[in-house]
mmCIF file of C-alpha atoms in Angstrom:
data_model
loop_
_atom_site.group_PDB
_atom_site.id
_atom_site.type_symbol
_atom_site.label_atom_id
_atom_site.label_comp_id
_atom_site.label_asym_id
_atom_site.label_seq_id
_atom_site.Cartn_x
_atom_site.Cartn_y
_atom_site.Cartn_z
ATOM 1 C CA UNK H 10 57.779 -9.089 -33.585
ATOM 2 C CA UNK H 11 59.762 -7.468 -36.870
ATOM 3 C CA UNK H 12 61.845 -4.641 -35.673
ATOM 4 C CA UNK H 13 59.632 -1.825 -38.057
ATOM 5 C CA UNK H 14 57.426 -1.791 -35.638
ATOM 6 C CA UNK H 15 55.881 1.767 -34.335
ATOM 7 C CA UNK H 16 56.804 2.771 -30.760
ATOM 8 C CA UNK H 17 54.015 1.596 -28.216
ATOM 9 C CA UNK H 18 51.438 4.338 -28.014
ATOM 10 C CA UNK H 19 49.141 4.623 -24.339
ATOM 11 C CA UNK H 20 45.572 5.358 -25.411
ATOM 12 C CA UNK H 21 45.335 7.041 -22.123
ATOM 13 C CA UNK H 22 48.359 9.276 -22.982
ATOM 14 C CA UNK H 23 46.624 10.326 -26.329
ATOM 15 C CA UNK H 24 44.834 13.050 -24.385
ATOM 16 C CA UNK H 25 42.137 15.157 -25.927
ATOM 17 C CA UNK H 26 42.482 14.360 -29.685
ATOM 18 C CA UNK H 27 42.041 16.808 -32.594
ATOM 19 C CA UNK H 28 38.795 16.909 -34.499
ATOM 20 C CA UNK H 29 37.717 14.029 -36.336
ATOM 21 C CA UNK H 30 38.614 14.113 -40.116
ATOM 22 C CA UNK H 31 37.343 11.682 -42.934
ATOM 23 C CA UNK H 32 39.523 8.726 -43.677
ATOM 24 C CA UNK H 33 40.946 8.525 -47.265
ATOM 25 C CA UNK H 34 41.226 5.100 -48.816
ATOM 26 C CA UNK H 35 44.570 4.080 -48.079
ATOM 27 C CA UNK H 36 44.292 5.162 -44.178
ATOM 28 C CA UNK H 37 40.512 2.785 -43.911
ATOM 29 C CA UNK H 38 42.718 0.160 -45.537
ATOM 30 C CA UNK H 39 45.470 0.395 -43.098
ATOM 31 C CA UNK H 40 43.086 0.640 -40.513
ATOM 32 C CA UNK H 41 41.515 -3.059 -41.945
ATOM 33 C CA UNK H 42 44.946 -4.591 -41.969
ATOM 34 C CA UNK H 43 45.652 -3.440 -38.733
ATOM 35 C CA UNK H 44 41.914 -4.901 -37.203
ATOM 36 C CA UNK H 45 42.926 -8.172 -38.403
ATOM 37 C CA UNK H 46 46.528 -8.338 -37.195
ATOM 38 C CA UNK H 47 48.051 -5.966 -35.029
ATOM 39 C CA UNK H 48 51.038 -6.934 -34.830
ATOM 40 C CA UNK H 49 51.761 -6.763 -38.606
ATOM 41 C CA UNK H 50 54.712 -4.611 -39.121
ATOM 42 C CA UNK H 51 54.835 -1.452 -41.237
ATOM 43 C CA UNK H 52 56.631 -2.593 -43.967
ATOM 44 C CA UNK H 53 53.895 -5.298 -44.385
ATOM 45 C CA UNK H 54 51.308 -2.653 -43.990
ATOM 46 C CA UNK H 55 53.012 -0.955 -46.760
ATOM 47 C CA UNK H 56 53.557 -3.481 -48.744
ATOM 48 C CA UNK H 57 49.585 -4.518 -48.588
ATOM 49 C CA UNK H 58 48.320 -0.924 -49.575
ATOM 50 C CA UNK H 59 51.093 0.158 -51.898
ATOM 51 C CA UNK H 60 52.680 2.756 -50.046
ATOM 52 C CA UNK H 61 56.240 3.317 -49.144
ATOM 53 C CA UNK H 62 57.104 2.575 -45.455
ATOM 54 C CA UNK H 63 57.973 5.864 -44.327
ATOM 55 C CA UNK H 64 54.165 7.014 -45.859
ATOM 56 C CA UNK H 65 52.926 3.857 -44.177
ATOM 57 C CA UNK H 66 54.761 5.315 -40.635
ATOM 58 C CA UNK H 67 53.375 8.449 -40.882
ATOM 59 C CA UNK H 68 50.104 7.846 -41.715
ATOM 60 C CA UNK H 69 49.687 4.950 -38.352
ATOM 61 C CA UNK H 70 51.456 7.612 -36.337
ATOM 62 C CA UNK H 71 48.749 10.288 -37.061
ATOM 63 C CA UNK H 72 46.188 8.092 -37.074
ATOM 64 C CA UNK H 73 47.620 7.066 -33.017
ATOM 65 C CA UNK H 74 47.897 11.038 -32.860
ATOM 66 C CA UNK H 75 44.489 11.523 -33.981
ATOM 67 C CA UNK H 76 43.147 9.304 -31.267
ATOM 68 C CA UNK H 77 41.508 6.816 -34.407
ATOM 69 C CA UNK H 78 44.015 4.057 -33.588
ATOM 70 C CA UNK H 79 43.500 3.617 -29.755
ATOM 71 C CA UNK H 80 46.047 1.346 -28.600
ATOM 72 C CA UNK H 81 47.216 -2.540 -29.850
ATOM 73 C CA UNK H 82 45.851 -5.310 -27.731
ATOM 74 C CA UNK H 83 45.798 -9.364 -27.634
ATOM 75 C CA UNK H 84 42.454 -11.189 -28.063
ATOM 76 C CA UNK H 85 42.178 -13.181 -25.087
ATOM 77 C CA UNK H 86 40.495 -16.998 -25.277
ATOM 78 C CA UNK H 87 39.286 -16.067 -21.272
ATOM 79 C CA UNK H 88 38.177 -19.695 -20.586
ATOM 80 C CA UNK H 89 41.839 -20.999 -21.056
ATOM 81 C CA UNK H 90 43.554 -18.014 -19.493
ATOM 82 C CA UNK H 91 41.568 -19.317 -16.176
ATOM 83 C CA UNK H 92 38.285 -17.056 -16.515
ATOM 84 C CA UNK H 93 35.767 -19.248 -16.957
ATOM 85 C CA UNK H 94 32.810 -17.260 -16.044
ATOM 86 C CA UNK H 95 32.011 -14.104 -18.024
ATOM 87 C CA UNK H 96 28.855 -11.520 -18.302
ATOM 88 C CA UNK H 97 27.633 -8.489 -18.725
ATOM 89 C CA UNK H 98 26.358 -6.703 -15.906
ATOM 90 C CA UNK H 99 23.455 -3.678 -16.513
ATOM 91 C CA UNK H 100 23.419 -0.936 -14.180
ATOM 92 C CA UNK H 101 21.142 1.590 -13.370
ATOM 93 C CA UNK H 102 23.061 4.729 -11.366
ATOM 94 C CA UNK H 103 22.445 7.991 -9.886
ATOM 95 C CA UNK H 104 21.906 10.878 -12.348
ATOM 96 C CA UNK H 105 25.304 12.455 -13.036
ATOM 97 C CA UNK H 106 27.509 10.097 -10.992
ATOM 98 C CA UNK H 107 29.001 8.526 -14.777
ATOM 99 C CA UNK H 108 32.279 9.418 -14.371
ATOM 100 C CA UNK H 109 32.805 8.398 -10.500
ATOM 101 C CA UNK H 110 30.954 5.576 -11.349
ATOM 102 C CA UNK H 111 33.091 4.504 -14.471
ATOM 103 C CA UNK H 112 35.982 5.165 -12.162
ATOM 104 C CA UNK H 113 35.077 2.547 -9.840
ATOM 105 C CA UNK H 114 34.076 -0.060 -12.335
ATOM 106 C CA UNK H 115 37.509 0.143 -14.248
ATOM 107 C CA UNK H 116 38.961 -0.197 -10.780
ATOM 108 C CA UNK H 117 37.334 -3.751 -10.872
ATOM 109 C CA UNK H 118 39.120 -7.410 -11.256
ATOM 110 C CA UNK H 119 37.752 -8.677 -14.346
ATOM 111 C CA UNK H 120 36.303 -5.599 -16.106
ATOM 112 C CA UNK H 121 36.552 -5.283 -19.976
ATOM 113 C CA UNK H 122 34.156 -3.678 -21.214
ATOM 114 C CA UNK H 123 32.289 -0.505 -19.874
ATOM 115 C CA UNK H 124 29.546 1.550 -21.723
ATOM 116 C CA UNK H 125 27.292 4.384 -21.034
ATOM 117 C CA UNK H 126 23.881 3.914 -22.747
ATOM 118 C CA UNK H 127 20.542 4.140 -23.376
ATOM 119 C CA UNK H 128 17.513 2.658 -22.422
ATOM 120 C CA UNK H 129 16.274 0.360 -19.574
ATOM 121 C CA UNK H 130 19.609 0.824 -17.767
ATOM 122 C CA UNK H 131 22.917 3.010 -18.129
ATOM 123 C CA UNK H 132 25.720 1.310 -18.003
ATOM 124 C CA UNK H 133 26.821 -1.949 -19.510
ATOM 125 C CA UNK H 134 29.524 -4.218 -18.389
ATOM 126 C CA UNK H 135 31.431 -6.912 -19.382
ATOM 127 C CA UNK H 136 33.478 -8.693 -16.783
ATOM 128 C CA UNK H 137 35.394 -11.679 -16.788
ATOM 129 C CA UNK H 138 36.286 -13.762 -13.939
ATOM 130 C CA UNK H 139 37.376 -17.165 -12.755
ATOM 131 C CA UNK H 140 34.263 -18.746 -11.822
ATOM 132 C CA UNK H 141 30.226 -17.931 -10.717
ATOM 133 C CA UNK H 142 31.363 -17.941 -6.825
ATOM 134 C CA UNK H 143 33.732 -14.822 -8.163
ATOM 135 C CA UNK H 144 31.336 -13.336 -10.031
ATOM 136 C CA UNK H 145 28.988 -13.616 -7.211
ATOM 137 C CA UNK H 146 31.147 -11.826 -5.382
ATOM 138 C CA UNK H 147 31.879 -9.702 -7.354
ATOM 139 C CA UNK H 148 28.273 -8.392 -8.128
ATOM 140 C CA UNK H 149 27.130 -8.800 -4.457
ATOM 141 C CA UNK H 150 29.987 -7.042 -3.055
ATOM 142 C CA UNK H 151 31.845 -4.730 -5.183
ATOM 143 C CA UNK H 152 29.045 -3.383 -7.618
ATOM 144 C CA UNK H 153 25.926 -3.484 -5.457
ATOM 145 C CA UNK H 154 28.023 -1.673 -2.746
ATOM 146 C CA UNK H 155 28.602 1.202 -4.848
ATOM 147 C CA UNK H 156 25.962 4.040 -3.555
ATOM 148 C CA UNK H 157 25.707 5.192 -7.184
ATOM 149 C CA UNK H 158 24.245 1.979 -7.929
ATOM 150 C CA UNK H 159 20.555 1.717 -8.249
ATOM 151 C CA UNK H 160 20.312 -1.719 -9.332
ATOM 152 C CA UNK H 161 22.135 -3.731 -11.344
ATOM 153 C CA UNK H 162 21.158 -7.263 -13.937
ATOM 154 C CA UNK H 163 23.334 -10.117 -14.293
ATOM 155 C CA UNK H 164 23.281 -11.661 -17.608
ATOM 156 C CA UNK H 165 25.710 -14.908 -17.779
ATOM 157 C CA UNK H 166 27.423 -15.667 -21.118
ATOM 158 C CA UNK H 167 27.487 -19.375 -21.888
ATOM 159 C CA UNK H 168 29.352 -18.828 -25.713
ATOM 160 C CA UNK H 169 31.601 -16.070 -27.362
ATOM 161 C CA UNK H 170 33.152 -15.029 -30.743
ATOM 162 C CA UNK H 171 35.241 -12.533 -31.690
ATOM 163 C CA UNK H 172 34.134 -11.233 -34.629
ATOM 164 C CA UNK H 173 37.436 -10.820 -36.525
ATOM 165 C CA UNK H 174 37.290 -8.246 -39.868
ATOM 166 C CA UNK H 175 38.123 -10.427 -43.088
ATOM 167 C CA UNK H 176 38.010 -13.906 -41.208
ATOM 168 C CA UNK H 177 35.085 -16.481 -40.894
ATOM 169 C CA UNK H 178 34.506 -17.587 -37.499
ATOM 170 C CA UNK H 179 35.618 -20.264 -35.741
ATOM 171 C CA UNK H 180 33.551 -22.824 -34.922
ATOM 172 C CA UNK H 181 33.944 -24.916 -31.374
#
């Protein structure tokens, strides 16, 4: 990694972030850069919108202070990393138990993805896991157990893509 790269930033730290405010130009470009490659330092970030580093700095630093830039992760090929089996899981829970609920399903091995919705069911989730006799398990005695759960769906995925901004995807 370059050394002009910004201090590591918890999302979970951020806290209770300020107000929304509209992006200008040069921060929704920095933002794009930053979608494709996250690891691209600030003096390339600079360099790609035509700012000076120390305006490039500042402006990723408010926008991790603003809570719009949430954190800086790795895109994970989970078949190769040994997690071969991967769905997403619809639950339908207890009025008002979201938040314990949540709690529990973050807790989970596997978890990646967890939404509160609308429609047919309320929560969505996408779990990842090393094979159908884990995910069995997983369902049958982690998520079923919970006594916020009503019921829960089990849709398998057979193919992913990570849709990447600015890149074409990959075909397998």
């Amino acid at each position: 990694m370059p050394d002009d790269h910004l201090p590591s930033h918890d999302a979970a730290a951020v806290g209770s972030a300020p107000p929304a405010r509209p992006l200008d130009p040069i921060d929704a470009a920095i933002l794009r850069l930053l979608r494709a490659d996250g690891r691209a330092s600030v003096r390339s970030v600079a360099e790609q919108v035509h700012i000076s580093r120390a305006n490039a700095y500042a402006r990723i630093n408010r926008l991790i202070e603003d809570g719009v830039i949430r954190g800086f992760s790795v895109r994970v090929d989970h078949e190769r990393a040994g997690q071969a089996a991967s769905a997403y899981i619809t639950l339908k829970i207890v009025q008002d138990s979201w938040r314990s609920v949540r709690a529990k399903l973050q807790a989970l091995p596997g978890a990646a993805h967890i939404a509160l919705v609308s429609g047919d069911f309320d929560v969505l989730l996408l779990v990842h896991t090393a094979d159908n006799r884990a995910l069995r398990e997983l369902v049958l005695t982690r998520i079923q157990a919970m006594p916020e759960v009503l019921s829960t769906r089990t849709l398998l995925v057979f193919e992913e893509q990570d849709l990447l901004p600015g890149r074409p995807p990959a075909h397998r």
